[in-house]
């Protein structure tokens, strides 16, 4: 499989089409909706094996919500985005469970590392009801859905695979559906903490930050897993690699027929660049300076969107 | 059982002795050590059923480390306190497990509520090794002990009992010992975030903040549970009740033989005061204004103490 | 002057009336407005010297906005509270300056101490315009008012009196009006981070947290000073003293004619209690456990209220 | 002047030497000291006008302290780094003032934006004495130096130029020396929050984060200004531009005599790249993911270093 270096189905489709000079891909359908000038919803449907291989993601729907100017968003824009998320999410959830079925919301990430703190922040704002239904049923509407929520932490600070933690909890409290919030990798700086991808085909935690972990999905957990993924960083090697590609393209356009450059373009300089850019084992990332504010706004949207849909 | 309104065995012993005019309690032994002018270690040993009933805690050792002037502590005082904690902790741990046995450290509390954030902060600084031993054994000393760490959150934000979360994880990753960091109730303002109690008889999460939850102990989890408890708040009703007692005592001393006052003193005004002080269902607490700094210093001590002892 | 131990004119009026068995005070008028079940506005007008002496505050208007259940407030309740604040604030500001006059907003307090962080948090959300009007006038409406904002810090961490810092800045940038956000002392736990007092008679920083500093007012700074004060803590000695008073009252009601108790009641136990409660020079406070959340909600209200009124 | 896109005299010297194929620069002397394997001190002395023009910085000494592996630094390494900083700083301070002269420490930056929060964090840990010497002289050694500290905020949130704020304060409290902590621009990712530059030739705030402001120096404030600068981010356009240069070099080495490429190399692609990388007016930065931890460690070092030297 081609290394797309993005988890967004939308970006993968564009890259695949461009690299293969295609107008459309067999097994991949797209639909776009513009809610207003700052809010756009796109659906990528992967419908057959060919689409699966092209995009490198399982058959299913991948909904992308793009929110422009989120950093300076006013309250009403945040509320509107949350409502759009809620509408899309409700549709996905209702495919898998009944209205009173138990749901567990999982926020991946590390609360003490700013660009990685979105998941735990969302969990803090989820309206949990499971304990009220269990211990104080008289205080809650009898049609309320049991909702619980957890931030399991990251392998580097827990020493335990996220899958191992969730397996234990899922076996013990037996929810009917998991909603998992995670960081994604994206190719576009514009999408950092400004785009939401919803899918129901599971998730590989940490993919967005370069540490692939064991898959969380129906296959590994035996219940449906709805993933809400948000790009929070762009890896610096990706950025430079993309710029080099653009640059070589420019050289080719201007110098014409240059075998040497063609060869360079074909080869993937990513690993080489990555090594050069990562001194001291740091995890170098590209992020807007306003990341704290972006994360706060996005975490309001996701928490409200989930609360409204449950 | 008498309602001591403190989880510190040391304070309970003092209250019991005073209330019953005893010089010593059968089944309760005490030992004191002064490390330096700011650092004191006391051991309360409960040795038989009589001691158990008097103190309201199971047979076992309860070690209290008191650190004075922690708020303005310099680095070397913090390091010294961590070393004292480590010495005491090592002794307790070695009673239960071998040097290479798997240990899981659990930090109770809510990271987003300042006086309740100690547990999660400590977890962030634990040197976890389990994943390295499992996935990259070549990078670690072959005698290293597998250590993992988790902050399960609190019932109010997860909707799941801490015991339910830990049961699942313990069954799945099978540690041989649990170290649990939790907030305790204390009667003394001086002890807020300045005292550490170590015991190996389990813990009832949230006792320190007025929300008793299911016990975490060998009985419920089938492995030994070492508890590290730190008082972080004093309930305001406790404070006022204690002041009233002192005040009535003063009245009695001065007015002598006053049947009416005697009656007042015997009755417990706690519940009444509690109700008066808790408008709007807030959880009113008494805390030093410098609580942020105290929590930071104490969390360094506990994390280092645990790291050195494992 | 009687030591009210509250900075709220409203509470002082009530205490004075009760202590002197008055139905009304000459020179003090009150007006109440109920916006909805959770939102109430009261105006205390001090109209002459007698009122001034009774309440211990200069002639002027003191507007109090009480917001119930702020901790669990939804977005629309926060917005409504901000609008009420803005209406009242606009009226006070318009008494002193023209619509294009330069205003400097000052947030007192220490951002690193949770119950003291309200002022700096508000400053972070003020829409400042002074630099745009000065350097990029083409990007802003020509009728825009120059607004600037500063958090000068607290004496304990700066070593400089707030008045000294502000004098320098005021002399240098010459605003026409100061809006100062500060913590106040209150007698009521219910009002912690849930009440706003607006006045135009200046402010004594730190009064709310027991460290009286030099006055900020027209007298010391030569420009009008509008104060927005929010109770953020109750001193524990105040709490206990109030409880003792209630308790002695109860004793008196039941035991009747007790000279000894009468004497106790007359004497003020505050200083004695204060000493007993303040070990180690900590600043012991009483606060809701949910203070982080209360401060966040209140800081949104104040920032929006100021932004709308400027 | 050449646009170095770094504020570190050391990096500028290297770039100038490389671009001009020089072994040494007239008017620029260097001295290196290796304290241990993780700690290195370099001094760049600019001694005449030629050096001034080459490096683009005024005649004076520029001391650089490089600390390796700061993210995982243990307490003793932090303490050692603070001592090295203190030694160098003391020497610079003593050139300008006497041991009892009043010093004001200024922490530039925005506490609410992680990569910009170093200055305010350091200020919070400075041992201020000015108010004690002024109000409680009996509590302090009579030889103590008056030290005060302030975080004036940034133009974007205050609407006031840092110079305007400091002018006012300096005129009012009349310190004899300013120590200013600021973020710097660097070309090297390795230096982010791991390098300290000390100089006594003043500072231009915000230079490190792309928003040049009015100079703070003896010339503008009439007292000596010692600057402590720490690189906290690398601009993404700088990173990509540097990579392109390396890449073109590689093309040239391999393809030889390519006029077209030579031309490309000569032209500066920075502005073009900058525009392409900055969608939505975000300030895109390159930073280690561990920036929160790096800032915490560096802020300890700087605060301790300053405290020891004053």
mmCIF file of C-alpha atoms in Angstrom, chain A:
data_model
loop_
_atom_site.group_PDB
_atom_site.id
_atom_site.type_symbol
_atom_site.label_atom_id
_atom_site.label_comp_id
_atom_site.label_asym_id
_atom_site.label_seq_id
_atom_site.Cartn_x
_atom_site.Cartn_y
_atom_site.Cartn_z
ATOM 1 C CA UNK A 1 0.000 0.000 0.000
ATOM 2 C CA UNK A 2 1.057 3.504 -0.761
ATOM 3 C CA UNK A 3 2.134 5.436 2.339
ATOM 4 C CA UNK A 4 -0.323 8.314 2.341
ATOM 5 C CA UNK A 5 0.867 9.772 5.635
ATOM 6 C CA UNK A 6 -2.654 10.956 6.310
ATOM 7 C CA UNK A 7 -5.545 9.214 8.067
ATOM 8 C CA UNK A 8 -8.169 11.321 6.343
ATOM 9 C CA UNK A 9 -9.967 9.276 3.687
ATOM 10 C CA UNK A 10 -10.667 12.531 1.877
ATOM 11 C CA UNK A 11 -6.975 13.402 1.542
ATOM 12 C CA UNK A 12 -6.088 9.842 0.583
ATOM 13 C CA UNK A 13 -8.640 9.894 -2.201
ATOM 14 C CA UNK A 14 -7.174 13.151 -3.550
ATOM 15 C CA UNK A 15 -3.606 11.853 -3.370
ATOM 16 C CA UNK A 16 -4.538 8.569 -5.055
ATOM 17 C CA UNK A 17 -6.423 10.350 -7.834
ATOM 18 C CA UNK A 18 -3.569 12.767 -8.436
ATOM 19 C CA UNK A 19 -0.805 10.141 -8.352
ATOM 20 C CA UNK A 20 -2.704 7.918 -10.759
ATOM 21 C CA UNK A 21 -4.155 10.686 -12.908
ATOM 22 C CA UNK A 22 -7.682 9.498 -12.276
ATOM 23 C CA UNK A 23 -10.899 11.468 -12.358
ATOM 24 C CA UNK A 24 -12.648 8.954 -10.182
ATOM 25 C CA UNK A 25 -11.799 5.720 -8.370
ATOM 26 C CA UNK A 26 -13.884 2.590 -8.796
ATOM 27 C CA UNK A 27 -15.324 1.763 -5.354
ATOM 28 C CA UNK A 28 -15.033 5.268 -3.952
ATOM 29 C CA UNK A 29 -17.949 7.731 -3.977
ATOM 30 C CA UNK A 30 -17.971 11.269 -2.650
ATOM 31 C CA UNK A 31 -20.651 13.700 -1.597
ATOM 32 C CA UNK A 32 -20.175 17.322 -0.478
ATOM 33 C CA UNK A 33 -22.393 19.672 1.495
ATOM 34 C CA UNK A 34 -21.659 23.295 2.305
ATOM 35 C CA UNK A 35 -23.436 24.308 5.520
ATOM 36 C CA UNK A 36 -22.152 27.874 5.374
ATOM 37 C CA UNK A 37 -19.015 29.666 4.264
ATOM 38 C CA UNK A 38 -17.011 28.322 7.222
ATOM 39 C CA UNK A 39 -18.500 24.847 7.558
ATOM 40 C CA UNK A 40 -18.283 22.008 5.010
ATOM 41 C CA UNK A 41 -19.222 18.303 5.222
ATOM 42 C CA UNK A 42 -17.821 15.684 2.830
ATOM 43 C CA UNK A 43 -18.629 11.975 2.737
ATOM 44 C CA UNK A 44 -16.235 9.446 1.217
ATOM 45 C CA UNK A 45 -17.929 6.063 0.791
ATOM 46 C CA UNK A 46 -15.701 3.082 0.154
ATOM 47 C CA UNK A 47 -17.989 0.570 -1.487
ATOM 48 C CA UNK A 48 -15.873 -2.342 -2.724
ATOM 49 C CA UNK A 49 -12.496 -4.076 -2.482
ATOM 50 C CA UNK A 50 -10.966 -1.945 -5.173
ATOM 51 C CA UNK A 51 -11.798 1.219 -3.186
ATOM 52 C CA UNK A 52 -10.477 -0.469 -0.076
ATOM 53 C CA UNK A 53 -7.120 -1.128 -1.738
ATOM 54 C CA UNK A 54 -6.900 2.292 -3.329
ATOM 55 C CA UNK A 55 -7.581 4.229 -0.115
ATOM 56 C CA UNK A 56 -6.084 1.713 2.279
ATOM 57 C CA UNK A 57 -9.128 1.787 4.533
ATOM 58 C CA UNK A 58 -11.952 -0.740 5.090
ATOM 59 C CA UNK A 59 -15.311 -0.559 3.278
ATOM 60 C CA UNK A 60 -17.485 2.011 5.092
ATOM 61 C CA UNK A 61 -18.380 5.692 5.305
ATOM 62 C CA UNK A 62 -15.867 8.418 6.187
ATOM 63 C CA UNK A 63 -17.450 11.747 7.021
ATOM 64 C CA UNK A 64 -15.238 14.835 7.157
ATOM 65 C CA UNK A 65 -16.360 18.108 8.744
ATOM 66 C CA UNK A 66 -14.092 21.070 7.934
ATOM 67 C CA UNK A 67 -14.421 24.184 10.106
ATOM 68 C CA UNK A 68 -12.681 27.339 8.883
ATOM 69 C CA UNK A 69 -11.338 30.048 11.182
ATOM 70 C CA UNK A 70 -11.997 27.924 14.242
ATOM 71 C CA UNK A 71 -9.422 29.815 16.261
ATOM 72 C CA UNK A 72 -11.421 32.993 16.220
ATOM 73 C CA UNK A 73 -14.807 31.256 16.206
ATOM 74 C CA UNK A 74 -17.583 32.884 18.200
ATOM 75 C CA UNK A 75 -19.901 30.903 20.434
ATOM 76 C CA UNK A 76 -22.654 30.560 17.802
ATOM 77 C CA UNK A 77 -20.252 29.111 15.216
ATOM 78 C CA UNK A 78 -19.041 26.585 17.795
ATOM 79 C CA UNK A 79 -22.622 25.623 18.609
ATOM 80 C CA UNK A 80 -23.472 25.272 14.899
ATOM 81 C CA UNK A 81 -20.443 23.026 14.309
ATOM 82 C CA UNK A 82 -21.447 20.890 17.291
ATOM 83 C CA UNK A 83 -24.935 20.522 15.827
ATOM 84 C CA UNK A 84 -23.562 19.417 12.459
ATOM 85 C CA UNK A 85 -21.304 16.890 14.195
ATOM 86 C CA UNK A 86 -24.239 15.671 16.254
ATOM 87 C CA UNK A 87 -26.461 15.119 13.187
ATOM 88 C CA UNK A 88 -23.797 13.089 11.398
ATOM 89 C CA UNK A 89 -22.831 11.170 14.513
ATOM 90 C CA UNK A 90 -26.412 10.274 15.392
ATOM 91 C CA UNK A 91 -26.855 8.699 11.985
ATOM 92 C CA UNK A 92 -23.745 6.544 12.410
ATOM 93 C CA UNK A 93 -24.633 5.515 15.982
ATOM 94 C CA UNK A 94 -28.213 4.583 15.086
ATOM 95 C CA UNK A 95 -26.929 2.153 12.474
ATOM 96 C CA UNK A 96 -25.382 0.068 15.228
ATOM 97 C CA UNK A 97 -27.332 0.401 18.488
ATOM 98 C CA UNK A 98 -30.772 1.094 19.968
ATOM 99 C CA UNK A 99 -31.596 4.359 21.740
ATOM 100 C CA UNK A 100 -31.202 2.928 25.256
ATOM 101 C CA UNK A 101 -28.068 0.861 24.590
ATOM 102 C CA UNK A 102 -25.059 1.507 26.797
ATOM 103 C CA UNK A 103 -22.289 3.641 25.167
ATOM 104 C CA UNK A 104 -18.697 4.129 26.380
ATOM 105 C CA UNK A 105 -16.823 7.221 25.140
ATOM 106 C CA UNK A 106 -13.024 6.890 25.071
ATOM 107 C CA UNK A 107 -10.682 9.902 24.807
ATOM 108 C CA UNK A 108 -7.208 8.877 23.661
ATOM 109 C CA UNK A 109 -4.140 11.081 24.198
ATOM 110 C CA UNK A 110 -2.028 12.653 26.919
ATOM 111 C CA UNK A 111 -3.579 15.509 28.907
ATOM 112 C CA UNK A 112 -0.153 16.906 29.820
ATOM 113 C CA UNK A 113 1.060 17.427 26.221
ATOM 114 C CA UNK A 114 -0.838 20.302 24.600
ATOM 115 C CA UNK A 115 -1.272 18.991 21.033
ATOM 116 C CA UNK A 116 -2.236 15.590 22.435
ATOM 117 C CA UNK A 117 -4.731 16.718 25.063
ATOM 118 C CA UNK A 118 -7.917 16.862 22.980
ATOM 119 C CA UNK A 119 -9.236 13.383 23.856
ATOM 120 C CA UNK A 120 -8.918 13.767 27.662
ATOM 121 C CA UNK A 121 -10.407 17.287 27.494
ATOM 122 C CA UNK A 122 -13.478 16.045 25.635
ATOM 123 C CA UNK A 123 -13.978 13.255 28.200
ATOM 124 C CA UNK A 124 -14.063 15.857 30.980
ATOM 125 C CA UNK A 125 -17.121 17.440 29.329
ATOM 126 C CA UNK A 126 -19.134 14.332 28.440
ATOM 127 C CA UNK A 127 -22.467 14.118 30.298
ATOM 128 C CA UNK A 128 -22.115 10.683 31.897
ATOM 129 C CA UNK A 129 -25.296 8.995 33.129
ATOM 130 C CA UNK A 130 -24.420 5.340 33.710
ATOM 131 C CA UNK A 131 -23.783 5.801 37.455
ATOM 132 C CA UNK A 132 -26.988 7.831 37.940
ATOM 133 C CA UNK A 133 -29.089 5.212 36.148
ATOM 134 C CA UNK A 134 -27.415 2.530 38.259
ATOM 135 C CA UNK A 135 -27.408 4.165 41.703
ATOM 136 C CA UNK A 136 -29.994 6.984 41.605
ATOM 137 C CA UNK A 137 -32.494 6.009 38.878
ATOM 138 C CA UNK A 138 -35.156 8.251 40.457
ATOM 139 C CA UNK A 139 -33.137 11.323 39.446
ATOM 140 C CA UNK A 140 -33.058 10.652 35.719
ATOM 141 C CA UNK A 141 -35.506 10.226 32.829
ATOM 142 C CA UNK A 142 -36.334 6.533 32.492
ATOM 143 C CA UNK A 143 -35.520 6.661 28.770
ATOM 144 C CA UNK A 144 -31.988 7.961 29.372
ATOM 145 C CA UNK A 145 -29.158 6.061 27.718
ATOM 146 C CA UNK A 146 -26.345 4.859 30.021
ATOM 147 C CA UNK A 147 -23.240 6.800 28.986
ATOM 148 C CA UNK A 148 -19.796 6.377 30.507
ATOM 149 C CA UNK A 149 -16.446 7.917 29.562
ATOM 150 C CA UNK A 150 -12.755 7.226 30.108
ATOM 151 C CA UNK A 151 -9.272 8.574 29.226
ATOM 152 C CA UNK A 152 -6.991 5.538 29.314
ATOM 153 C CA UNK A 153 -3.762 7.540 28.810
ATOM 154 C CA UNK A 154 -0.962 6.678 26.374
ATOM 155 C CA UNK A 155 1.434 3.715 26.283
ATOM 156 C CA UNK A 156 4.418 5.949 27.079
ATOM 157 C CA UNK A 157 3.004 7.016 30.455
ATOM 158 C CA UNK A 158 0.958 3.926 31.374
ATOM 159 C CA UNK A 159 3.146 1.090 30.101
ATOM 160 C CA UNK A 160 -0.095 -0.638 29.013
ATOM 161 C CA UNK A 161 -1.495 -0.933 25.477
ATOM 162 C CA UNK A 162 -4.756 1.032 25.104
ATOM 163 C CA UNK A 163 -6.355 -2.134 23.734
ATOM 164 C CA UNK A 164 -5.411 -4.059 26.909
ATOM 165 C CA UNK A 165 -7.005 -1.384 29.117
ATOM 166 C CA UNK A 166 -10.177 -1.174 27.037
ATOM 167 C CA UNK A 167 -10.582 -4.964 26.697
ATOM 168 C CA UNK A 168 -10.657 -5.210 30.487
ATOM 169 C CA UNK A 169 -13.182 -2.400 30.903
ATOM 170 C CA UNK A 170 -15.398 -3.527 28.008
ATOM 171 C CA UNK A 171 -15.534 -7.094 29.367
ATOM 172 C CA UNK A 172 -16.422 -5.778 32.797
ATOM 173 C CA UNK A 173 -19.038 -3.114 32.077
ATOM 174 C CA UNK A 174 -20.273 -4.468 28.703
ATOM 175 C CA UNK A 175 -21.169 -1.362 26.670
ATOM 176 C CA UNK A 176 -22.908 -1.969 23.307
ATOM 177 C CA UNK A 177 -20.861 0.660 21.405
ATOM 178 C CA UNK A 178 -17.567 2.519 21.741
ATOM 179 C CA UNK A 179 -17.013 6.103 20.590
ATOM 180 C CA UNK A 180 -13.279 6.756 20.381
ATOM 181 C CA UNK A 181 -11.770 10.260 20.071
ATOM 182 C CA UNK A 182 -8.250 10.276 18.668
ATOM 183 C CA UNK A 183 -5.628 12.435 16.999
ATOM 184 C CA UNK A 184 -5.137 11.811 13.278
ATOM 185 C CA UNK A 185 -2.323 12.504 10.870
ATOM 186 C CA UNK A 186 -3.131 14.944 8.106
ATOM 187 C CA UNK A 187 -1.120 16.335 5.201
ATOM 188 C CA UNK A 188 -2.608 19.777 5.540
ATOM 189 C CA UNK A 189 -1.633 22.395 8.085
ATOM 190 C CA UNK A 190 -5.004 24.053 7.553
ATOM 191 C CA UNK A 191 -6.761 21.015 9.006
ATOM 192 C CA UNK A 192 -4.928 21.026 12.340
ATOM 193 C CA UNK A 193 -7.572 20.978 15.058
ATOM 194 C CA UNK A 194 -10.074 22.273 12.461
ATOM 195 C CA UNK A 195 -11.317 19.056 10.842
ATOM 196 C CA UNK A 196 -13.315 16.122 12.244
ATOM 197 C CA UNK A 197 -13.493 12.685 10.571
ATOM 198 C CA UNK A 198 -16.232 10.270 11.661
ATOM 199 C CA UNK A 199 -16.095 6.608 10.707
ATOM 200 C CA UNK A 200 -17.363 3.284 12.024
ATOM 201 C CA UNK A 201 -14.549 1.044 10.913
ATOM 202 C CA UNK A 202 -12.378 1.294 14.011
ATOM 203 C CA UNK A 203 -9.163 3.121 14.768
ATOM 204 C CA UNK A 204 -5.444 2.602 15.266
ATOM 205 C CA UNK A 205 -4.499 4.816 18.267
ATOM 206 C CA UNK A 206 -1.518 7.094 17.969
ATOM 207 C CA UNK A 207 -1.369 6.849 14.197
ATOM 208 C CA UNK A 208 -1.650 10.608 14.063
ATOM 209 C CA UNK A 209 1.420 11.110 16.173
ATOM 210 C CA UNK A 210 3.726 8.496 14.723
ATOM 211 C CA UNK A 211 3.308 5.714 17.283
ATOM 212 C CA UNK A 212 1.087 3.059 15.790
ATOM 213 C CA UNK A 213 -0.616 0.867 18.394
ATOM 214 C CA UNK A 214 -2.976 -2.098 18.376
ATOM 215 C CA UNK A 215 -6.211 -1.559 16.491
ATOM 216 C CA UNK A 216 -9.432 -0.730 18.352
ATOM 217 C CA UNK A 217 -12.326 -2.137 16.332
ATOM 218 C CA UNK A 218 -15.203 -4.583 16.264
ATOM 219 C CA UNK A 219 -12.630 -7.256 15.394
ATOM 220 C CA UNK A 220 -10.549 -6.705 18.552
ATOM 221 C CA UNK A 221 -13.271 -5.586 20.993
ATOM 222 C CA UNK A 222 -16.367 -7.432 19.719
ATOM 223 C CA UNK A 223 -18.534 -4.308 19.725
ATOM 224 C CA UNK A 224 -18.887 -1.582 17.080
ATOM 225 C CA UNK A 225 -16.315 1.228 17.338
ATOM 226 C CA UNK A 226 -17.222 4.701 16.056
ATOM 227 C CA UNK A 227 -14.099 6.816 15.620
ATOM 228 C CA UNK A 228 -13.986 10.616 15.837
ATOM 229 C CA UNK A 229 -10.581 11.651 14.553
ATOM 230 C CA UNK A 230 -9.098 15.143 14.600
ATOM 231 C CA UNK A 231 -5.758 16.104 12.986
ATOM 232 C CA UNK A 232 -3.736 17.913 15.651
ATOM 233 C CA UNK A 233 -0.229 18.020 14.196
ATOM 234 C CA UNK A 234 1.604 17.598 10.927
ATOM 235 C CA UNK A 235 4.872 15.741 11.115
ATOM 236 C CA UNK A 236 7.704 18.016 10.016
ATOM 237 C CA UNK A 237 9.172 15.380 7.712
ATOM 238 C CA UNK A 238 5.844 15.192 5.893
ATOM 239 C CA UNK A 239 5.820 18.931 5.465
ATOM 240 C CA UNK A 240 9.327 19.094 4.063
ATOM 241 C CA UNK A 241 8.802 16.064 1.864
ATOM 242 C CA UNK A 242 5.683 17.653 0.386
ATOM 243 C CA UNK A 243 7.570 20.889 -0.224
ATOM 244 C CA UNK A 244 10.385 19.011 -1.938
ATOM 245 C CA UNK A 245 7.874 17.311 -4.206
ATOM 246 C CA UNK A 246 6.377 20.658 -5.153
ATOM 247 C CA UNK A 247 9.837 21.997 -5.719
ATOM 248 C CA UNK A 248 11.001 19.155 -7.927
ATOM 249 C CA UNK A 249 7.790 19.517 -9.889
ATOM 250 C CA UNK A 250 8.649 23.160 -10.448
ATOM 251 C CA UNK A 251 12.169 22.204 -11.590
ATOM 252 C CA UNK A 252 10.743 19.664 -13.984
ATOM 253 C CA UNK A 253 8.207 22.050 -15.403
ATOM 254 C CA UNK A 254 10.880 24.581 -16.095
ATOM 255 C CA UNK A 255 13.861 22.458 -17.082
ATOM 256 C CA UNK A 256 11.873 19.787 -18.952
ATOM 257 C CA UNK A 257 12.983 16.204 -19.613
ATOM 258 C CA UNK A 258 15.335 15.758 -16.737
ATOM 259 C CA UNK A 259 15.871 12.082 -16.064
ATOM 260 C CA UNK A 260 17.751 12.713 -12.893
ATOM 261 C CA UNK A 261 14.961 14.764 -11.391
ATOM 262 C CA UNK A 262 12.347 12.254 -12.442
ATOM 263 C CA UNK A 263 14.210 9.617 -10.532
ATOM 264 C CA UNK A 264 14.404 11.832 -7.468
ATOM 265 C CA UNK A 265 10.709 12.486 -7.622
ATOM 266 C CA UNK A 266 9.889 8.792 -7.793
ATOM 267 C CA UNK A 267 11.947 7.934 -4.816
ATOM 268 C CA UNK A 268 10.464 8.712 -1.441
ATOM 269 C CA UNK A 269 12.704 11.016 0.558
ATOM 270 C CA UNK A 270 10.530 10.797 3.649
ATOM 271 C CA UNK A 271 12.623 8.439 5.762
ATOM 272 C CA UNK A 272 15.830 10.299 4.958
ATOM 273 C CA UNK A 273 14.294 13.658 5.798
ATOM 274 C CA UNK A 274 12.732 12.239 8.918
ATOM 275 C CA UNK A 275 16.076 11.113 10.214
ATOM 276 C CA UNK A 276 17.695 14.447 9.467
ATOM 277 C CA UNK A 277 14.952 16.343 11.271
ATOM 278 C CA UNK A 278 14.753 14.259 14.425
ATOM 279 C CA UNK A 279 17.787 15.019 16.544
ATOM 280 C CA UNK A 280 17.854 13.754 20.120
ATOM 281 C CA UNK A 281 14.848 11.527 19.629
ATOM 282 C CA UNK A 282 12.501 14.453 19.873
ATOM 283 C CA UNK A 283 9.181 14.193 18.180
ATOM 284 C CA UNK A 284 9.294 17.321 16.018
ATOM 285 C CA UNK A 285 5.882 18.564 14.974
ATOM 286 C CA UNK A 286 4.430 21.422 12.947
ATOM 287 C CA UNK A 287 1.563 23.180 14.648
ATOM 288 C CA UNK A 288 -0.150 26.573 14.678
ATOM 289 C CA UNK A 289 1.127 28.693 17.540
ATOM 290 C CA UNK A 290 -2.502 29.093 18.577
ATOM 291 C CA UNK A 291 -2.836 25.354 19.239
ATOM 292 C CA UNK A 292 -4.030 25.837 22.877
ATOM 293 C CA UNK A 293 -6.998 27.877 21.706
ATOM 294 C CA UNK A 294 -7.767 25.597 18.761
ATOM 295 C CA UNK A 295 -7.798 22.558 21.037
ATOM 296 C CA UNK A 296 -10.149 24.314 23.487
ATOM 297 C CA UNK A 297 -12.622 25.261 20.780
ATOM 298 C CA UNK A 298 -12.488 21.873 19.071
ATOM 299 C CA UNK A 299 -12.925 20.072 22.373
ATOM 300 C CA UNK A 300 -16.113 22.109 23.061
ATOM 301 C CA UNK A 301 -17.461 21.149 19.644
ATOM 302 C CA UNK A 302 -16.733 17.450 20.019
ATOM 303 C CA UNK A 303 -18.065 17.203 23.590
ATOM 304 C CA UNK A 304 -21.278 19.052 22.735
ATOM 305 C CA UNK A 305 -21.698 17.099 19.501
ATOM 306 C CA UNK A 306 -21.401 13.795 21.366
ATOM 307 C CA UNK A 307 -23.677 14.924 24.216
ATOM 308 C CA UNK A 308 -26.401 16.006 21.802
ATOM 309 C CA UNK A 309 -26.224 12.773 19.849
ATOM 310 C CA UNK A 310 -26.505 10.447 22.879
#
